[in-house]
Short mmCIF file of C-alpha atoms and ligand atoms in Angstrom, two decimals:
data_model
loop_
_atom_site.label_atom_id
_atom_site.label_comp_id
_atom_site.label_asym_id
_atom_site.label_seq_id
_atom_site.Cartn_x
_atom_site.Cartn_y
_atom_site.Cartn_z
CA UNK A 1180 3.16 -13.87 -21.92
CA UNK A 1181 2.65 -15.58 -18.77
CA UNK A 1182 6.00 -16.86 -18.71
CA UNK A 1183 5.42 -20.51 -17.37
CA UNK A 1184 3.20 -18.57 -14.52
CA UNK A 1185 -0.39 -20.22 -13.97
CA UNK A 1186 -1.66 -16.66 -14.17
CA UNK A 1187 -0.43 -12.95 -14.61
CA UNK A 1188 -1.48 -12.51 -11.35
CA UNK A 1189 0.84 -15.28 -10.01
CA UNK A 1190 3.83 -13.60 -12.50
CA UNK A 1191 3.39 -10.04 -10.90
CA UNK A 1192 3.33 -11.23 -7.32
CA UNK A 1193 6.97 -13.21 -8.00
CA UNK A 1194 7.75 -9.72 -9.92
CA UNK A 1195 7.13 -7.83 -6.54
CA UNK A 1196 11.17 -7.45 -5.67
CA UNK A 1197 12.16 -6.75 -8.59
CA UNK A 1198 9.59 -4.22 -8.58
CA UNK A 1199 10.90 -2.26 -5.82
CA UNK A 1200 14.66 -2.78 -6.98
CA UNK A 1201 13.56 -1.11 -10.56
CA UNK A 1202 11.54 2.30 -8.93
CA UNK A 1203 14.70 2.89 -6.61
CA UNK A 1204 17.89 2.18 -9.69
CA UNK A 1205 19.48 5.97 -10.43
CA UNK A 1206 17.41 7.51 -7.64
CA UNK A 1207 20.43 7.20 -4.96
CA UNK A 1208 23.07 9.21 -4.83
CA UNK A 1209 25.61 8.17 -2.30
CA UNK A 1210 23.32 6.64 -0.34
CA UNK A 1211 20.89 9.88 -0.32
CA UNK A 1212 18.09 10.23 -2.94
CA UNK A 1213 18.30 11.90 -6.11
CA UNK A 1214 15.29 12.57 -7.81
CA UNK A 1215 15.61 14.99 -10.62
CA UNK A 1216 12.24 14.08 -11.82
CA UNK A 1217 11.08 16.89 -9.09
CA UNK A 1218 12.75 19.38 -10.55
CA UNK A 1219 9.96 20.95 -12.72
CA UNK A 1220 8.57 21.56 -9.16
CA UNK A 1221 11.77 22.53 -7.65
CA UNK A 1222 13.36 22.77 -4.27
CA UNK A 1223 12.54 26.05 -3.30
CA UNK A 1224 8.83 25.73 -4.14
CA UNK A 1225 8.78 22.35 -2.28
CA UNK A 1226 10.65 23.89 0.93
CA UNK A 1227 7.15 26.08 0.78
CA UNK A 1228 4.62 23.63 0.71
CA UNK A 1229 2.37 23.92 3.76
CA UNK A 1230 0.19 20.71 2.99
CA UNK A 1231 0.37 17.42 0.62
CA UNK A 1232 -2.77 15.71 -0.79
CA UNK A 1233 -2.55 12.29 -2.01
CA UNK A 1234 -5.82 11.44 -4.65
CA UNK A 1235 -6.17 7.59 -5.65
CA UNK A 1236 -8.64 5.01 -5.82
CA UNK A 1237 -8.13 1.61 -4.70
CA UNK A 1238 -4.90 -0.21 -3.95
CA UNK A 1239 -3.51 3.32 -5.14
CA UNK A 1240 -5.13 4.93 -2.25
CA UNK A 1241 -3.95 2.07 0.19
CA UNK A 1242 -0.42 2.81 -0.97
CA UNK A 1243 -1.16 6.68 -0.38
CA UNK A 1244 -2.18 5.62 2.98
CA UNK A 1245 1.50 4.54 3.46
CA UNK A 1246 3.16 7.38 2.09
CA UNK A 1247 1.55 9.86 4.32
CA UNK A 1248 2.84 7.77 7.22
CA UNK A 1249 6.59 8.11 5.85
CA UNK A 1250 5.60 11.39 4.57
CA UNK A 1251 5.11 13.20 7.32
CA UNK A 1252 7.45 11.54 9.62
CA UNK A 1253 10.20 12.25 7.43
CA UNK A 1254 9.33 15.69 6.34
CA UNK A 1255 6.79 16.44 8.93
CA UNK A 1256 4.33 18.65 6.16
CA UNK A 1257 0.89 17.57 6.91
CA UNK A 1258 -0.81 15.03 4.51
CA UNK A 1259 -4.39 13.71 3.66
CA UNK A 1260 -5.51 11.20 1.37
CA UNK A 1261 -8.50 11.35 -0.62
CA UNK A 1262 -9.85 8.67 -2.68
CA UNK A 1263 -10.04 11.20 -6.38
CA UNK A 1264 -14.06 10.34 -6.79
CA UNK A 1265 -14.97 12.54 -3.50
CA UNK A 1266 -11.84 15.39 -3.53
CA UNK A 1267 -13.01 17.04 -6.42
CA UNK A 1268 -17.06 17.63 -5.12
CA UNK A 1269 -16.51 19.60 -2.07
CA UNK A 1270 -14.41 22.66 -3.44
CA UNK A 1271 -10.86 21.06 -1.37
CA UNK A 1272 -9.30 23.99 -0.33
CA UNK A 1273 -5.77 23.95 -2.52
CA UNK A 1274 -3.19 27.07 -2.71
CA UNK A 1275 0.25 27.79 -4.46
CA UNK A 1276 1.76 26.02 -1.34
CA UNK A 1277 -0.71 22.35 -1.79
CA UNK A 1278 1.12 19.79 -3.09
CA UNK A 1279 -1.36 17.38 -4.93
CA UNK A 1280 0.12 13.77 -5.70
CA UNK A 1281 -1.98 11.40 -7.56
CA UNK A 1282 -1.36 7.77 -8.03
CA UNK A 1283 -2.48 5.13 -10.45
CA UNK A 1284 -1.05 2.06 -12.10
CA UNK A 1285 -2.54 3.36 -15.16
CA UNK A 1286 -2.63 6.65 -15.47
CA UNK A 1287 -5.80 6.19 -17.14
CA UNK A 1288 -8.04 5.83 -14.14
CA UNK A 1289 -11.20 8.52 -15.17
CA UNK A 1290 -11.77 9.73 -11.23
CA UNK A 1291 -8.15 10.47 -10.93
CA UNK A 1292 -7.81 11.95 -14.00
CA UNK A 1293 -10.87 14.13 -13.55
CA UNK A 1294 -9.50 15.23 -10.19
CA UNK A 1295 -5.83 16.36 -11.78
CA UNK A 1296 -7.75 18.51 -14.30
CA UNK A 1297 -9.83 19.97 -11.45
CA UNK A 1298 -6.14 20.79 -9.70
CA UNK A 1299 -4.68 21.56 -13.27
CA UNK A 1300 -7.79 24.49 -13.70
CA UNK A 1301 -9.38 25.65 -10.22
CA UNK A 1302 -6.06 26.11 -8.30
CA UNK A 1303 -2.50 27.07 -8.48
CA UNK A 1304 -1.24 23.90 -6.43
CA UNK A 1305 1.96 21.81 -7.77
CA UNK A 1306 0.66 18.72 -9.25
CA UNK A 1307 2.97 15.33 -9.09
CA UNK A 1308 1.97 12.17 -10.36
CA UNK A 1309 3.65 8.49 -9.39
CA UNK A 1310 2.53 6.20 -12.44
CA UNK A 1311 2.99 3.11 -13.99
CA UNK A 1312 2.45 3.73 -17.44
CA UNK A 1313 4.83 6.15 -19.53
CA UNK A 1314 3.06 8.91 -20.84
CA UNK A 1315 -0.09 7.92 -19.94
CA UNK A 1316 -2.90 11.23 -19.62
CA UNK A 1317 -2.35 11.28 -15.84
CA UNK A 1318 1.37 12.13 -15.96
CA UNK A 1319 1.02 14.48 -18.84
CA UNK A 1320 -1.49 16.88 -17.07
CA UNK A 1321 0.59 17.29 -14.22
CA UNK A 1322 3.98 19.29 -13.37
CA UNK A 1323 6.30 16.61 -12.49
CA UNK A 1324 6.07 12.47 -12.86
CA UNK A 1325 7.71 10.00 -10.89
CA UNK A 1326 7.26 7.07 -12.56
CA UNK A 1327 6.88 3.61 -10.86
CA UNK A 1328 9.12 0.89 -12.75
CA UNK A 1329 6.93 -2.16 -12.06
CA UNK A 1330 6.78 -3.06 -15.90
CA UNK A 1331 3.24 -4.03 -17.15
CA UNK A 1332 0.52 -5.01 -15.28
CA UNK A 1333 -1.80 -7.35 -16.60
CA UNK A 1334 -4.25 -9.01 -13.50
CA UNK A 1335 -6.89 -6.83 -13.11
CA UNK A 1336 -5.68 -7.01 -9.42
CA UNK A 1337 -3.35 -4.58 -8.40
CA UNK A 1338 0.16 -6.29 -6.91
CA UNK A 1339 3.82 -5.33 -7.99
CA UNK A 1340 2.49 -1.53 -9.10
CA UNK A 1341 1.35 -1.28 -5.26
CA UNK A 1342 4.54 -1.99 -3.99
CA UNK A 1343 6.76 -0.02 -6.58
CA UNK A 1344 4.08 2.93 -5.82
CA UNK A 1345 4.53 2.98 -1.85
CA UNK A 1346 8.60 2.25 -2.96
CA UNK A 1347 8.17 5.73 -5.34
CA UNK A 1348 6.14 7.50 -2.21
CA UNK A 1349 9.19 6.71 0.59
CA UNK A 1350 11.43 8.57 -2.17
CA UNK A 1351 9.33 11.28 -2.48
CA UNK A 1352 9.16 11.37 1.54
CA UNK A 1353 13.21 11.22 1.51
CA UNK A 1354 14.02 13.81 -0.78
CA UNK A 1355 11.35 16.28 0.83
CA UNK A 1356 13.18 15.50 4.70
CA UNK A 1357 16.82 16.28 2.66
CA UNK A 1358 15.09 19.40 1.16
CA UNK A 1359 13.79 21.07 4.59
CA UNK A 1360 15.95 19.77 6.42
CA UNK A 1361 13.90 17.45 9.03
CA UNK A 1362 16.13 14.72 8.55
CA UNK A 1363 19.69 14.62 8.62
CA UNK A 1364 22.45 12.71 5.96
CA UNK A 1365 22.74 9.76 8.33
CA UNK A 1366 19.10 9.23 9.14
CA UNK A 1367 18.25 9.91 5.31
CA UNK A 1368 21.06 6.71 4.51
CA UNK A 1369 19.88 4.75 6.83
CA UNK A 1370 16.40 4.76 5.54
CA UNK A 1371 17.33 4.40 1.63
CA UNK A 1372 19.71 1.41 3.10
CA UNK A 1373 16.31 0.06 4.64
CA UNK A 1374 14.48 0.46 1.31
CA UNK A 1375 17.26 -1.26 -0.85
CA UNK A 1376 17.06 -4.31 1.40
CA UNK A 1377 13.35 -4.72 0.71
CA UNK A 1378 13.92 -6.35 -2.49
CA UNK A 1379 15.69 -9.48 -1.27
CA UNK A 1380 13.40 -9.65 2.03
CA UNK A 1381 10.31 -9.71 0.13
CA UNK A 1382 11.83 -12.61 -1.78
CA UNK A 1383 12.24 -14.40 1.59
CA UNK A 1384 8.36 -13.89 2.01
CA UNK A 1385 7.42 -14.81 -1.10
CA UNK A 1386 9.32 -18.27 -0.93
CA UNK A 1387 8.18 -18.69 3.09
CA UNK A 1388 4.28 -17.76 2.39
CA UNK A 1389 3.47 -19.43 -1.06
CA UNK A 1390 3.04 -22.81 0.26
CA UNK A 1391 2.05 -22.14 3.74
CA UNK A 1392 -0.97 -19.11 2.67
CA UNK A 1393 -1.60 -21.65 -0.61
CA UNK A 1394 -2.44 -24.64 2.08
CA UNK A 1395 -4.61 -22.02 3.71
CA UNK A 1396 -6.38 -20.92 1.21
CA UNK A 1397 -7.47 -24.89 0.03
CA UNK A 1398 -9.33 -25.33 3.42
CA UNK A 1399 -10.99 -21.60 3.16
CA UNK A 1400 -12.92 -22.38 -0.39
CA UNK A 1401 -16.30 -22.04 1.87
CA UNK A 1402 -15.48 -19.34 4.03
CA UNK A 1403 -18.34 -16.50 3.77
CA UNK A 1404 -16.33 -13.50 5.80
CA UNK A 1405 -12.61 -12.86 6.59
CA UNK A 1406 -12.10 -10.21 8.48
CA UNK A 1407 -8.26 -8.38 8.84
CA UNK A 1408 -7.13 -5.99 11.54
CA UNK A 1409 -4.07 -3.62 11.63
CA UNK A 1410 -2.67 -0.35 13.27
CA UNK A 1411 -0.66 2.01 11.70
CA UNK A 1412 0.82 1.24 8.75
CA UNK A 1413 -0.73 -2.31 9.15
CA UNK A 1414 -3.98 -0.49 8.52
CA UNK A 1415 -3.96 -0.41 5.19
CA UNK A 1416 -2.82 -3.28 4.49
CA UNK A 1417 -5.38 -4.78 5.85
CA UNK A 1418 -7.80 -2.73 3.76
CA UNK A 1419 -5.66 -3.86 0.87
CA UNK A 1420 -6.13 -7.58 2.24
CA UNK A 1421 -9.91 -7.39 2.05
CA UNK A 1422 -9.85 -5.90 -0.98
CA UNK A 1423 -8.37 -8.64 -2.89
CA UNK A 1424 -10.18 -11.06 -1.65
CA UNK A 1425 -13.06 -9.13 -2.39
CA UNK A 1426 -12.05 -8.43 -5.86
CA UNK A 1427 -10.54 -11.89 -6.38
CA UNK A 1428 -12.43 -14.43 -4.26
CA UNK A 1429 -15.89 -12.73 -4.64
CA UNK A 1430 -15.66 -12.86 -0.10
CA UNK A 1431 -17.07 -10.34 1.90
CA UNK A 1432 -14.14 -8.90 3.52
CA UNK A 1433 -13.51 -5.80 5.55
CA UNK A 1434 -10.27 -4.18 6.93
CA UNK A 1435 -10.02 -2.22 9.81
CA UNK A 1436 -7.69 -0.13 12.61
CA UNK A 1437 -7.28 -3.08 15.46
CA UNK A 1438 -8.12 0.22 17.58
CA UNK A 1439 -11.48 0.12 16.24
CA UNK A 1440 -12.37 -3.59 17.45
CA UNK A 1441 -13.48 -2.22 20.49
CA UNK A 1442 -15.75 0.36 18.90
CA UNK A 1443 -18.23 -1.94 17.62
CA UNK A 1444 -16.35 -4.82 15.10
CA UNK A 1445 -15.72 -7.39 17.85
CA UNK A 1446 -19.36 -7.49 17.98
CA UNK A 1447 -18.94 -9.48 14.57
CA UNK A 1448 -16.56 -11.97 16.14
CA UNK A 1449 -18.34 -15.71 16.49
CA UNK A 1450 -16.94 -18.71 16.92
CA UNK A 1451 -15.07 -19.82 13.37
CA UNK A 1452 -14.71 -16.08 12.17
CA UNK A 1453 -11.48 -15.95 10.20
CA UNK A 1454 -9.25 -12.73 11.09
CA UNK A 1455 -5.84 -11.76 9.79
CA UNK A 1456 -4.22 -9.67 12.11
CA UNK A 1457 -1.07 -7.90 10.76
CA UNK A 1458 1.03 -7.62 13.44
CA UNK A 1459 4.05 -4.35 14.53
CA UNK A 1460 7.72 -5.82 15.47
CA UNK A 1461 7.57 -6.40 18.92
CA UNK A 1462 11.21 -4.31 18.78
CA UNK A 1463 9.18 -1.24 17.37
CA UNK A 1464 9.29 1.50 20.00
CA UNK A 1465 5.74 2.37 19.91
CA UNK A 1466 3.74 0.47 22.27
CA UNK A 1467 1.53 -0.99 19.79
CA UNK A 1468 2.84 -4.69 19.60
CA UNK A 1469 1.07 -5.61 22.86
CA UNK A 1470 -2.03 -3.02 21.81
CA UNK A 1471 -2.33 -5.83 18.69
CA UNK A 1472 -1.18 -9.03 20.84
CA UNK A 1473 -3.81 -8.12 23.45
CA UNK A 1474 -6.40 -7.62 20.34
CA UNK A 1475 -5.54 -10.93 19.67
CA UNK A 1476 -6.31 -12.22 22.78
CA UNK A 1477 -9.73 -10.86 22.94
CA UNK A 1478 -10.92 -11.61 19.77
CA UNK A 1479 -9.06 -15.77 19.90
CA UNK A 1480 -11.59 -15.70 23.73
CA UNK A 1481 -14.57 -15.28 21.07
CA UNK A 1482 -13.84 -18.25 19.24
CA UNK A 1483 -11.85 -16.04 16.06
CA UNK A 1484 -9.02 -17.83 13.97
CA UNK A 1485 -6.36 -15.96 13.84
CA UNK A 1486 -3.78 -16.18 11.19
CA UNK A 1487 -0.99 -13.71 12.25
CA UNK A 1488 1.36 -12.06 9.64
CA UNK A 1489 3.90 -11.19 12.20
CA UNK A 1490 8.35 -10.60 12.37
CA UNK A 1491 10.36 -14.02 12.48
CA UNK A 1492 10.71 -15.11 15.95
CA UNK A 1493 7.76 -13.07 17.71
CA UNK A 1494 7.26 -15.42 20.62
CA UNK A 1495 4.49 -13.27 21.85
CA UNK A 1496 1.93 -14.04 19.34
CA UNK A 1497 2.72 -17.99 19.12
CA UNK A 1498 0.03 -19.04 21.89
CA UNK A 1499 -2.69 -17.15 20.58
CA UNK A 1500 -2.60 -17.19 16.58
CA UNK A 1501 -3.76 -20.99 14.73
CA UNK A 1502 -1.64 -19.90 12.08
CA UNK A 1503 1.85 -17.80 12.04
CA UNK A 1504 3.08 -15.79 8.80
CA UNK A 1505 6.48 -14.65 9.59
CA UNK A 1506 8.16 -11.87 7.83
CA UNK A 1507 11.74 -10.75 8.09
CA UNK A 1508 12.95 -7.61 10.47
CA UNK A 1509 12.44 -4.31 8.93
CA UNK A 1510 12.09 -0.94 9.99
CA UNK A 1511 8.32 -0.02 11.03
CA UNK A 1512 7.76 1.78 7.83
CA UNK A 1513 9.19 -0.83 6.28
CA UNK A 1514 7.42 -3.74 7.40
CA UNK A 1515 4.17 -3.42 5.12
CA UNK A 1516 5.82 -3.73 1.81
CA UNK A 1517 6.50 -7.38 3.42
CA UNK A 1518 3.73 -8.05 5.36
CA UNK A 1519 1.34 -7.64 1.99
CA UNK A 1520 2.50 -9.96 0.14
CA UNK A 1521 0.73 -13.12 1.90
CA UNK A 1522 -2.04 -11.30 1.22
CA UNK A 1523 -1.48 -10.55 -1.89
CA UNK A 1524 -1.08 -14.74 -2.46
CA UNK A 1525 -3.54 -15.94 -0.42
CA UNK A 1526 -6.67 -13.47 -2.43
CA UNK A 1527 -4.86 -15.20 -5.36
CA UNK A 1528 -4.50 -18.85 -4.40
CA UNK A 1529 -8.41 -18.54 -2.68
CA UNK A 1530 -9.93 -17.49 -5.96
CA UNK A 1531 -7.95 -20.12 -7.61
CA UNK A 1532 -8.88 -22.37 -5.59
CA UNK A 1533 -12.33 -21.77 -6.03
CA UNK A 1534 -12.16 -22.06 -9.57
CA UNK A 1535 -12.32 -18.25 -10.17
CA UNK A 1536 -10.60 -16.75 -13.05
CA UNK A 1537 -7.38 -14.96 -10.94
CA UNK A 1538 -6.94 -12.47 -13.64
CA UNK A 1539 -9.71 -11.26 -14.90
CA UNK A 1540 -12.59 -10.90 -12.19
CA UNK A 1541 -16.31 -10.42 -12.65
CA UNK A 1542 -17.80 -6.91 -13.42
CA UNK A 1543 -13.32 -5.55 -13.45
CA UNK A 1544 -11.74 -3.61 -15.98
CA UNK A 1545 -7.94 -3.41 -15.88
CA UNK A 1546 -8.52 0.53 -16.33
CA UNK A 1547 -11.89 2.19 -15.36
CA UNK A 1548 -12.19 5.10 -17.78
CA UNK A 1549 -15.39 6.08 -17.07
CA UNK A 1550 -16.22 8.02 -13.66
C1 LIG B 858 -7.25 -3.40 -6.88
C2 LIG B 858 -7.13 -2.59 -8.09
C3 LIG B 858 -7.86 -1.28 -8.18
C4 LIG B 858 -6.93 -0.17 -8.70
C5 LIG B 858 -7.69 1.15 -8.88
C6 LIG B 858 -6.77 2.27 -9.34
O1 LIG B 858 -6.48 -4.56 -6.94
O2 LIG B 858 -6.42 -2.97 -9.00
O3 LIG B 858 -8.39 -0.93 -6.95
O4 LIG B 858 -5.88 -0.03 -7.78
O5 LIG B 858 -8.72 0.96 -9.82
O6 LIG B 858 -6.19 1.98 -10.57
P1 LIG B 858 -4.99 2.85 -11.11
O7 LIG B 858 -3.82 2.64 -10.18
O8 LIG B 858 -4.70 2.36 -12.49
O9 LIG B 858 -5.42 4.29 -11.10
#
């Protein structure tokens, strides 16, 4: 039931707080995180692991891509992600002290399942799964489930389960810094106090960007290439950008690191190009703001227009950007749970606007069980 909702798609996206709210309820603990859904693993095996591996496909993999970020700055154990169709044919090196997570909306998805079972037999490595779906195959071959509370998903289009997954990841990343001890009590609060206010902020984008991306979108229905840059954790989200208007709006889109532009990209810049550029808080204390803003610069000199998802008030990117997204303040980490969400809307309100069917997509299953 589409609930009054012009789509599913449209439904999940306003469903994208409440997401988040759902995966963190009885995980906190006096402001630290609980999560007795580890427990089959256990804290003294996971105060041993030498090395994580995410395996995903997709927007799973995209919000894999975030977790190692929090991951290992939180718990500082090395991570790689590995889209689940490649791990399993090159013999991954996996001991008694791997940690294997695998993600999917699903829990159905044949590639990731395939690559669990590989885990499950070949190796002695833990194996955790963050899923959508109650006792779907995934989570039942593995040790220990954390399970995403997104409620159904129905778009073919991944939206609310991305943001609930990256939401179950930062958990993950908390309780292993409380476990070994890389993060104190007060650092550990302050970043569950972060994650409890995304909710409500990424209400605030939702109601800023519907109208403004939806305008956007109406004078884009001929566009033949968008292009969208971001560093750090704004790099997958900008992979997760052109996938959904791939998926959705049948575009060629690619997403890159803004560090790459130099590297051979900006060749691609002509005059008209569209580029999303998803933009750090200039308040982060990396030095990356002006690394983007500059980015900016060079590519706006080559004729690019440049819609920038950047924090409320960033006077720095004003001049140089046709077309400002703002998002509320958040931490760094943070800040891509927000920043996706105009992209989530605007591969939406595109495909509607060219007519497409937003929830079920050419040549798209919901679920692809077949490898
Ligand atoms: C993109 C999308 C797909 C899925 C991928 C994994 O919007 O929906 O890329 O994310 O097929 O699916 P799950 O999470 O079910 O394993």
């Amino acid at each position: 039931d589409k609930g009054g909702w012009s789509s599913f798609m449209a439904k999940e996206i306003s469903e994208e707080p409440e997401a988040v709210a759902k995966t963190i309820l009885g995980r906190t603990h006096d402001g630290l995180v609980q999560l007795n859904e580890l427990d089959p693993i256990g804290d003294e095996a996971l105060r041993d692991i030498d090395r994580i591996v995410i395996i995903a496909c997709g927007t799973a993999a995209y919000a894999g891509m975030l977790g190692k970020y929090a991951i290992e700055q939180w718990s500082r154990i090395p991570v790689d992600v590995e889209l689940s169709h490649e791990f399993r044919y090159r013999d991954p090196i996996l001991s008694d002290r791997t940690l294997v997570i695998s993600i999917s909306q699903s829990g159905e998805t044949m590639d990731t399942l395939m690559a669990v079972k590989y885990v499950h037999d070949k190796s002695k490595a833990h194996l955790l799964s963050v899923c959508n779906t109650q006792g779907a195959t995934i989570p039942r071959e593995s040790h220990a489930v954390v399970y995403t509370h997104a409620g159904p998903e129905v778009a073919v289009a991944s939206t609310k389960a991305f943001v609930a997954q990256v939401t179950a990841l930062y958990l993950i990343g908390l309780h292993l810094a409380k476990v070994r001890g890389t993060l104190d009590d007060a650092a550990i609060r302050a970043a569950v106090d972060e994650l409890q206010a995304v909710p409500d902020k990424l209400a605030e984008v939702i109601d800023v960007a519907q109208g403004q991306v939806g305008q956007l979108a109406h004078w884009m229905t001929d566009t033949q290439s968008v292009l969208f840059l971001g560093r750090h954790v704004g790099y997958p989200i900008a992979m997760e950008g052109a996938l959904k208007l791939k998926e959705l709006a049948y575009i060629h889109a690619e997403g890159f690191a803004a560090g790459e532009l130099k590297h051979g990209p900006i060749a691609l810049i002509e005059p008209g190009q569209v580029v999303f550029v998803i933009v750090p808080s200039p308040r982060d204390p990396s030095s990356l703001h002006p690394k983007v803003v500059s980015n900016i610069q060079e590519i706006r000199a080559r004729g690019a227009r440049v819609i920038a998802i950047a924090e409320k008030g960033d006077a720095a990117v004003l001049p140089f950007a046709d077309e400002v997204i703002p998002i509320p303040l958040a931490g760094s980490l943070f800040e891509p749970l927000l920043a996706v969400v105009p992209l989530h809307i605007f591969g939406m309100e595109l495909a509607d606007a060219k007519g497409l069917d937003v929830d079920q997509p050419r040549n798209l299953a919901k679920s692809v069980t077949v490898e």
